[in-house]
Structures are given as structure tokens and as C-alpha cells.
CSV table of N, CA and C in Angstrom, one decimal:
chain,number,residue,atom,x,y,z
A,1,MET,N,56.3,-223.1,132.7
A,1,MET,CA,56.0,-222.5,134.0
A,1,MET,C,55.3,-221.2,133.8
A,2,THR,N,54.3,-220.9,134.6
A,2,THR,CA,53.6,-219.6,134.5
A,2,THR,C,54.3,-218.7,135.4
A,3,PHE,N,54.0,-217.4,135.3
A,3,PHE,CA,54.5,-216.4,136.2
A,3,PHE,C,54.1,-216.7,137.7
A,4,ASP,N,52.8,-217.0,137.9
A,4,ASP,CA,52.4,-217.4,139.2
A,4,ASP,C,53.2,-218.5,139.8
A,5,GLN,N,53.5,-219.5,139.0
A,5,GLN,CA,54.3,-220.7,139.5
A,5,GLN,C,55.7,-220.2,139.8
A,6,ALA,N,56.3,-219.3,139.0
A,6,ALA,CA,57.6,-218.8,139.3
A,6,ALA,C,57.6,-218.0,140.6
A,7,MET,N,56.6,-217.3,140.8
A,7,MET,CA,56.5,-216.5,142.1
A,7,MET,C,56.4,-217.4,143.3
A,8,PHE,N,55.6,-218.5,143.2
A,8,PHE,CA,55.5,-219.4,144.3
A,8,PHE,C,56.8,-220.1,144.5
A,9,SER,N,57.5,-220.4,143.4
A,9,SER,CA,58.8,-221.0,143.5
A,9,SER,C,59.8,-220.2,144.3
A,10,ILE,N,59.9,-218.9,144.1
A,10,ILE,CA,60.8,-218.1,144.8
A,10,ILE,C,60.4,-218.1,146.3
A,11,TYR,N,59.1,-218.1,146.6
A,11,TYR,CA,58.7,-218.2,148.0
A,11,TYR,C,59.2,-219.5,148.6
A,12,GLU,N,59.0,-220.6,147.9
A,12,GLU,CA,59.5,-221.9,148.4
A,12,GLU,C,61.0,-222.0,148.6
A,13,ARG,N,61.7,-221.4,147.6
A,13,ARG,CA,63.2,-221.4,147.6
A,13,ARG,C,63.7,-220.5,148.8
A,14,ALA,N,63.0,-219.4,149.0
A,14,ALA,CA,63.5,-218.5,150.1
A,14,ALA,C,63.3,-219.3,151.5
A,15,LYS,N,62.2,-220.0,151.6
A,15,LYS,CA,61.9,-220.8,152.8
A,15,LYS,C,63.0,-221.9,153.0
A,16,ARG,N,63.2,-222.6,151.9
A,16,ARG,CA,64.2,-223.7,151.9
A,16,ARG,C,65.6,-223.3,152.0
A,17,GLU,N,66.0,-222.4,151.1
A,17,GLU,CA,67.4,-222.1,150.9
A,17,GLU,C,67.9,-221.0,151.9
A,18,ALA,N,67.0,-220.1,152.3
A,18,ALA,CA,67.5,-218.9,153.1
A,18,ALA,C,66.8,-218.9,154.4
A,19,SER,N,66.1,-220.0,154.7
A,19,SER,CA,65.3,-220.0,156.0
A,19,SER,C,64.5,-218.8,156.3
A,20,TYR,N,63.9,-218.3,155.2
A,20,TYR,CA,63.0,-217.1,155.3
A,20,TYR,C,61.6,-217.5,154.9
A,21,ASN,N,60.7,-217.3,155.9
A,21,ASN,CA,59.3,-217.6,155.6
A,21,ASN,C,58.6,-216.3,155.3
A,22,ALA,N,58.3,-216.1,154.0
A,22,ALA,CA,57.7,-214.9,153.5
A,22,ALA,C,56.2,-215.0,153.6
A,23,SER,N,55.7,-215.0,154.8
A,23,SER,CA,54.2,-215.2,154.9
A,23,SER,C,53.4,-214.1,154.3
A,24,ILE,N,53.8,-212.9,154.4
A,24,ILE,CA,53.1,-211.7,153.8
A,24,ILE,C,53.1,-211.9,152.3
A,25,PHE,N,54.2,-212.2,151.8
A,25,PHE,CA,54.4,-212.4,150.3
A,25,PHE,C,53.5,-213.5,149.9
A,26,LEU,N,53.4,-214.6,150.6
A,26,LEU,CA,52.5,-215.7,150.2
A,26,LEU,C,51.1,-215.3,150.3
A,27,ARG,N,50.7,-214.5,151.3
A,27,ARG,CA,49.3,-214.1,151.3
A,27,ARG,C,49.0,-213.1,150.2
A,28,MET,N,49.9,-212.3,149.8
A,28,MET,CA,49.7,-211.4,148.6
A,28,MET,C,49.6,-212.2,147.4
A,29,LEU,N,50.4,-213.2,147.2
A,29,LEU,CA,50.3,-214.1,146.0
A,29,LEU,C,48.9,-214.8,146.0
A,30,THR,N,48.5,-215.4,147.1
A,30,THR,CA,47.3,-216.1,147.2
A,30,THR,C,46.1,-215.2,146.9
A,31,ASP,N,46.1,-214.0,147.4
A,31,ASP,CA,45.0,-213.0,147.3
A,31,ASP,C,45.0,-212.3,146.0
A,32,ASN,N,46.2,-212.0,145.4
A,32,ASN,CA,46.2,-211.1,144.2
A,32,ASN,C,46.8,-211.7,143.0
A,33,GLY,N,47.5,-212.8,143.1
A,33,GLY,CA,48.2,-213.4,142.0
A,33,GLY,C,49.5,-212.9,141.8
A,34,GLY,N,50.3,-213.5,141.0
A,34,GLY,CA,51.7,-213.2,140.8
A,34,GLY,C,52.0,-211.8,140.2
A,35,ILE,N,51.3,-211.5,139.1
A,35,ILE,CA,51.6,-210.2,138.4
A,35,ILE,C,51.3,-209.0,139.3
A,36,GLN,N,50.1,-209.0,139.9
A,36,GLN,CA,49.7,-207.9,140.7
A,36,GLN,C,50.6,-207.8,141.9
A,37,THR,N,51.0,-208.9,142.5
A,37,THR,CA,51.9,-208.9,143.7
A,37,THR,C,53.3,-208.3,143.2
A,38,ALA,N,53.8,-208.7,142.1
A,38,ALA,CA,55.1,-208.2,141.6
A,38,ALA,C,55.0,-206.7,141.4
A,39,ARG,N,53.9,-206.3,140.7
A,39,ARG,CA,53.7,-204.8,140.4
A,39,ARG,C,53.7,-204.0,141.7
A,40,THR,N,53.0,-204.5,142.7
A,40,THR,CA,52.8,-203.8,144.0
A,40,THR,C,54.2,-203.7,144.6
A,41,LEU,N,55.0,-204.7,144.7
A,41,LEU,CA,56.3,-204.7,145.3
A,41,LEU,C,57.3,-203.9,144.5
A,42,ILE,N,57.3,-204.0,143.2
A,42,ILE,CA,58.2,-203.2,142.4
A,42,ILE,C,57.9,-201.7,142.4
A,43,ASN,N,56.7,-201.4,142.5
A,43,ASN,CA,56.3,-200.0,142.4
A,43,ASN,C,56.2,-199.3,143.8
A,44,ALA,N,56.5,-200.1,144.8
A,44,ALA,CA,56.5,-199.5,146.2
A,44,ALA,C,57.7,-198.5,146.3
A,45,THR,N,57.5,-197.4,147.1
A,45,THR,CA,58.5,-196.4,147.2
A,45,THR,C,59.7,-196.9,147.9
A,46,LYS,N,59.6,-197.9,148.7
A,46,LYS,CA,60.7,-198.4,149.4
A,46,LYS,C,60.7,-200.0,149.4
A,47,PRO,N,61.8,-200.6,149.5
A,47,PRO,CA,61.8,-202.1,149.5
A,47,PRO,C,60.9,-202.7,150.6
A,48,SER,N,60.3,-203.8,150.3
A,48,SER,CA,59.5,-204.5,151.3
A,48,SER,C,60.5,-205.0,152.4
A,49,ASP,N,59.8,-205.4,153.5
A,49,ASP,CA,60.6,-206.1,154.6
A,49,ASP,C,61.2,-207.4,154.1
A,50,GLY,N,60.5,-208.1,153.3
A,50,GLY,CA,61.0,-209.3,152.7
A,50,GLY,C,62.2,-209.1,151.8
A,51,TYR,N,62.2,-208.0,151.0
A,51,TYR,CA,63.4,-207.7,150.2
A,51,TYR,C,64.6,-207.4,151.1
A,52,THR,N,64.3,-206.6,152.2
A,52,THR,CA,65.4,-206.3,153.1
A,52,THR,C,65.9,-207.6,153.8
A,53,ALA,N,65.0,-208.5,154.2
A,53,ALA,CA,65.5,-209.7,154.9
A,53,ALA,C,66.3,-210.6,153.9
A,54,LEU,N,65.9,-210.6,152.7
A,54,LEU,CA,66.7,-211.4,151.7
A,54,LEU,C,68.0,-210.8,151.4
A,55,TYR,N,68.1,-209.4,151.4
A,55,TYR,CA,69.3,-208.7,151.2
A,55,TYR,C,70.3,-209.1,152.4
A,56,GLU,N,69.7,-209.0,153.6
A,56,GLU,CA,70.6,-209.3,154.8
A,56,GLU,C,71.1,-210.7,154.7
A,57,LYS,N,70.4,-211.6,154.1
A,57,LYS,CA,70.8,-213.0,154.0
A,57,LYS,C,71.7,-213.3,152.7
A,58,GLY,N,71.9,-212.2,152.0
A,58,GLY,CA,72.7,-212.3,150.8
A,58,GLY,C,72.0,-213.1,149.6
A,59,ARG,N,70.7,-213.0,149.6
A,59,ARG,CA,69.9,-213.7,148.6
A,59,ARG,C,68.9,-212.8,147.8
A,60,LEU,N,69.5,-211.8,147.3
A,60,LEU,CA,68.7,-210.9,146.4
A,60,LEU,C,68.2,-211.7,145.2
A,61,ASP,N,68.9,-212.8,144.9
A,61,ASP,CA,68.4,-213.6,143.7
A,61,ASP,C,67.0,-214.2,143.9
A,62,LEU,N,66.6,-214.2,145.1
A,62,LEU,CA,65.2,-214.7,145.4
A,62,LEU,C,64.2,-213.6,145.5
A,63,THR,N,64.5,-212.4,145.1
A,63,THR,CA,63.5,-211.3,145.1
A,63,THR,C,62.7,-211.3,143.8
A,64,VAL,N,61.5,-210.7,144.0
A,64,VAL,CA,60.7,-210.5,142.8
A,64,VAL,C,61.4,-209.7,141.7
A,65,GLU,N,62.2,-208.7,142.1
A,65,GLU,CA,62.9,-207.9,141.1
A,65,GLU,C,63.9,-208.7,140.3
A,66,ALA,N,64.6,-209.6,141.0
A,66,ALA,CA,65.5,-210.5,140.2
A,66,ALA,C,64.8,-211.5,139.3
A,67,LEU,N,63.7,-212.0,139.9
A,67,LEU,CA,62.9,-213.0,139.1
A,67,LEU,C,62.4,-212.3,137.8
A,68,VAL,N,61.9,-211.1,137.9
A,68,VAL,CA,61.3,-210.4,136.7
A,68,VAL,C,62.4,-210.0,135.7
A,69,LEU,N,63.6,-209.6,136.2
A,69,LEU,CA,64.6,-209.1,135.3
A,69,LEU,C,65.4,-210.2,134.7
A,70,GLU,N,65.7,-211.3,135.4
A,70,GLU,CA,66.6,-212.3,134.9
A,70,GLU,C,66.0,-213.3,133.9
A,71,ASN,N,64.7,-213.2,133.7
A,71,ASN,CA,64.1,-214.1,132.7
A,71,ASN,C,63.3,-213.3,131.7
A,72,GLN,N,63.8,-213.1,130.5
A,72,GLN,CA,63.2,-212.2,129.6
A,72,GLN,C,61.7,-212.5,129.2
A,73,ILE,N,61.3,-213.8,129.4
A,73,ILE,CA,59.9,-214.1,129.1
A,73,ILE,C,59.0,-213.3,130.0
A,74,TRP,N,59.4,-212.9,131.2
A,74,TRP,CA,58.5,-212.1,132.0
A,74,TRP,C,58.5,-210.6,131.7
A,75,HIS,N,59.5,-210.1,130.9
A,75,HIS,CA,59.6,-208.7,130.7
A,75,HIS,C,58.3,-208.1,130.0
A,76,GLU,N,57.6,-208.9,129.2
A,76,GLU,CA,56.4,-208.4,128.5
A,76,GLU,C,55.3,-208.2,129.5
A,77,LEU,N,55.3,-208.7,130.7
A,77,LEU,CA,54.3,-208.5,131.6
A,77,LEU,C,54.3,-207.2,132.4
A,78,PHE,N,55.4,-206.5,132.2
A,78,PHE,CA,55.7,-205.3,133.0
A,78,PHE,C,56.0,-204.1,132.0
A,79,THR,N,55.8,-202.9,132.6
A,79,THR,CA,56.1,-201.7,131.8
A,79,THR,C,57.6,-201.5,131.8
A,80,LEU,N,58.1,-200.7,130.9
A,80,LEU,CA,59.6,-200.3,130.9
A,80,LEU,C,59.9,-199.6,132.2
A,81,ASP,N,59.0,-198.8,132.8
A,81,ASP,CA,59.3,-198.1,134.0
A,81,ASP,C,59.4,-199.1,135.2
A,82,GLU,N,58.6,-200.1,135.2
A,82,GLU,CA,58.6,-201.2,136.2
A,82,GLU,C,59.9,-201.9,136.1
A,83,LEU,N,60.4,-202.3,134.9
A,83,LEU,CA,61.6,-203.0,134.8
A,83,LEU,C,62.8,-202.2,135.2
A,84,LYS,N,62.7,-200.9,134.9
A,84,LYS,CA,63.8,-200.0,135.3
A,84,LYS,C,63.8,-199.8,136.8
A,85,ARG,N,62.7,-199.7,137.4
A,85,ARG,CA,62.6,-199.6,138.9
A,85,ARG,C,63.2,-200.8,139.6
A,86,ALA,N,62.8,-202.0,139.0
A,86,ALA,CA,63.4,-203.2,139.6
A,86,ALA,C,64.9,-203.3,139.5
A,87,LYS,N,65.4,-202.9,138.3
A,87,LYS,CA,66.8,-202.9,138.1
A,87,LYS,C,67.6,-201.9,139.0
A,88,THR,N,67.0,-200.7,139.1
A,88,THR,CA,67.6,-199.7,140.0
A,88,THR,C,67.7,-200.2,141.4
A,89,ARG,N,66.6,-200.7,141.9
A,89,ARG,CA,66.6,-201.2,143.3
A,89,ARG,C,67.7,-202.2,143.5
A,90,LEU,N,67.8,-203.2,142.6
A,90,LEU,CA,68.8,-204.2,142.8
A,90,LEU,C,70.2,-203.6,142.7
A,91,GLN,N,70.4,-202.7,141.8
A,91,GLN,CA,71.7,-202.1,141.7
A,91,GLN,C,72.1,-201.3,143.0
A,92,GLN,N,71.1,-200.6,143.5
A,92,GLN,CA,71.3,-199.8,144.8
A,92,GLN,C,71.7,-200.7,145.9
A,93,TYR,N,71.3,-202.0,145.9
A,93,TYR,CA,71.7,-202.9,146.9
A,93,TYR,C,72.9,-203.8,146.5
A,94,GLY,N,73.6,-203.4,145.4
A,94,GLY,CA,74.8,-204.1,145.1
A,94,GLY,C,74.6,-205.5,144.5
A,95,TYR,N,73.5,-205.7,143.9
A,95,TYR,CA,73.2,-207.0,143.3
A,95,TYR,C,74.1,-207.2,142.1
A,96,GLY,N,74.8,-208.4,142.0
A,96,GLY,CA,75.6,-208.7,140.9
A,96,GLY,C,74.8,-209.5,139.9
A,97,PHE,N,74.4,-208.9,138.8
A,97,PHE,CA,73.6,-209.6,137.8
A,97,PHE,C,74.4,-210.7,137.2
A,98,PRO,N,73.8,-211.9,137.0
A,98,PRO,CA,74.5,-213.0,136.3
A,98,PRO,C,75.0,-212.6,134.9
A,99,ALA,N,76.1,-213.1,134.5
A,99,ALA,CA,76.6,-212.8,133.1
A,99,ALA,C,75.7,-213.4,132.1
């Protein structure tokens, strides 16, 4: 699976499992690709509306931040600062990382 495919997968899962239609996220993916979309969202000064919606639904596991952090094969696509930013955001929202 490519990173773009993984990003489209969390879009589909959010729609199916959390009844959240992330239309802006889908447009970003289509226009900019997965890596640029992830960088944009991770580097934003505040969480996106989609992140907040998934938090409210108890599904932070479907966020870009979780996708990037939880599978080490994606780590090489991002800077250490971006990985740290993603982890900090998830921790601030009480995300329980899988063991």
C-alpha cells in the first residue's frame, strides 16, 4: 500500500465507521496528494475541523497524525519535527497509543 492509498483508506474508514464525510480532506488529497496533505495538516497551528470532528466521535485513530505515527514505514516521509508535532497533538487530545 502506498501512502496515498493509506490516506484514502482513512477517509473511507471515517465515512464508514464514524459516519464522518471528510469532503475537504478528500479534496486536499485529490488536489495535492497524500504526503502534501499530511504535511499541511500536521504543520497547521491548530487542529483541522476534521481532526476535531473525529476527536468528538472518539476516533482519533482515523486522523492523519495517527496514521503517520502508528506505522513506521511512513516515518521516513516526514521530518522529526513533523513526527513530534503529530505526537504532541494526539497526546494533547488524550489519544491512547496502541501498545
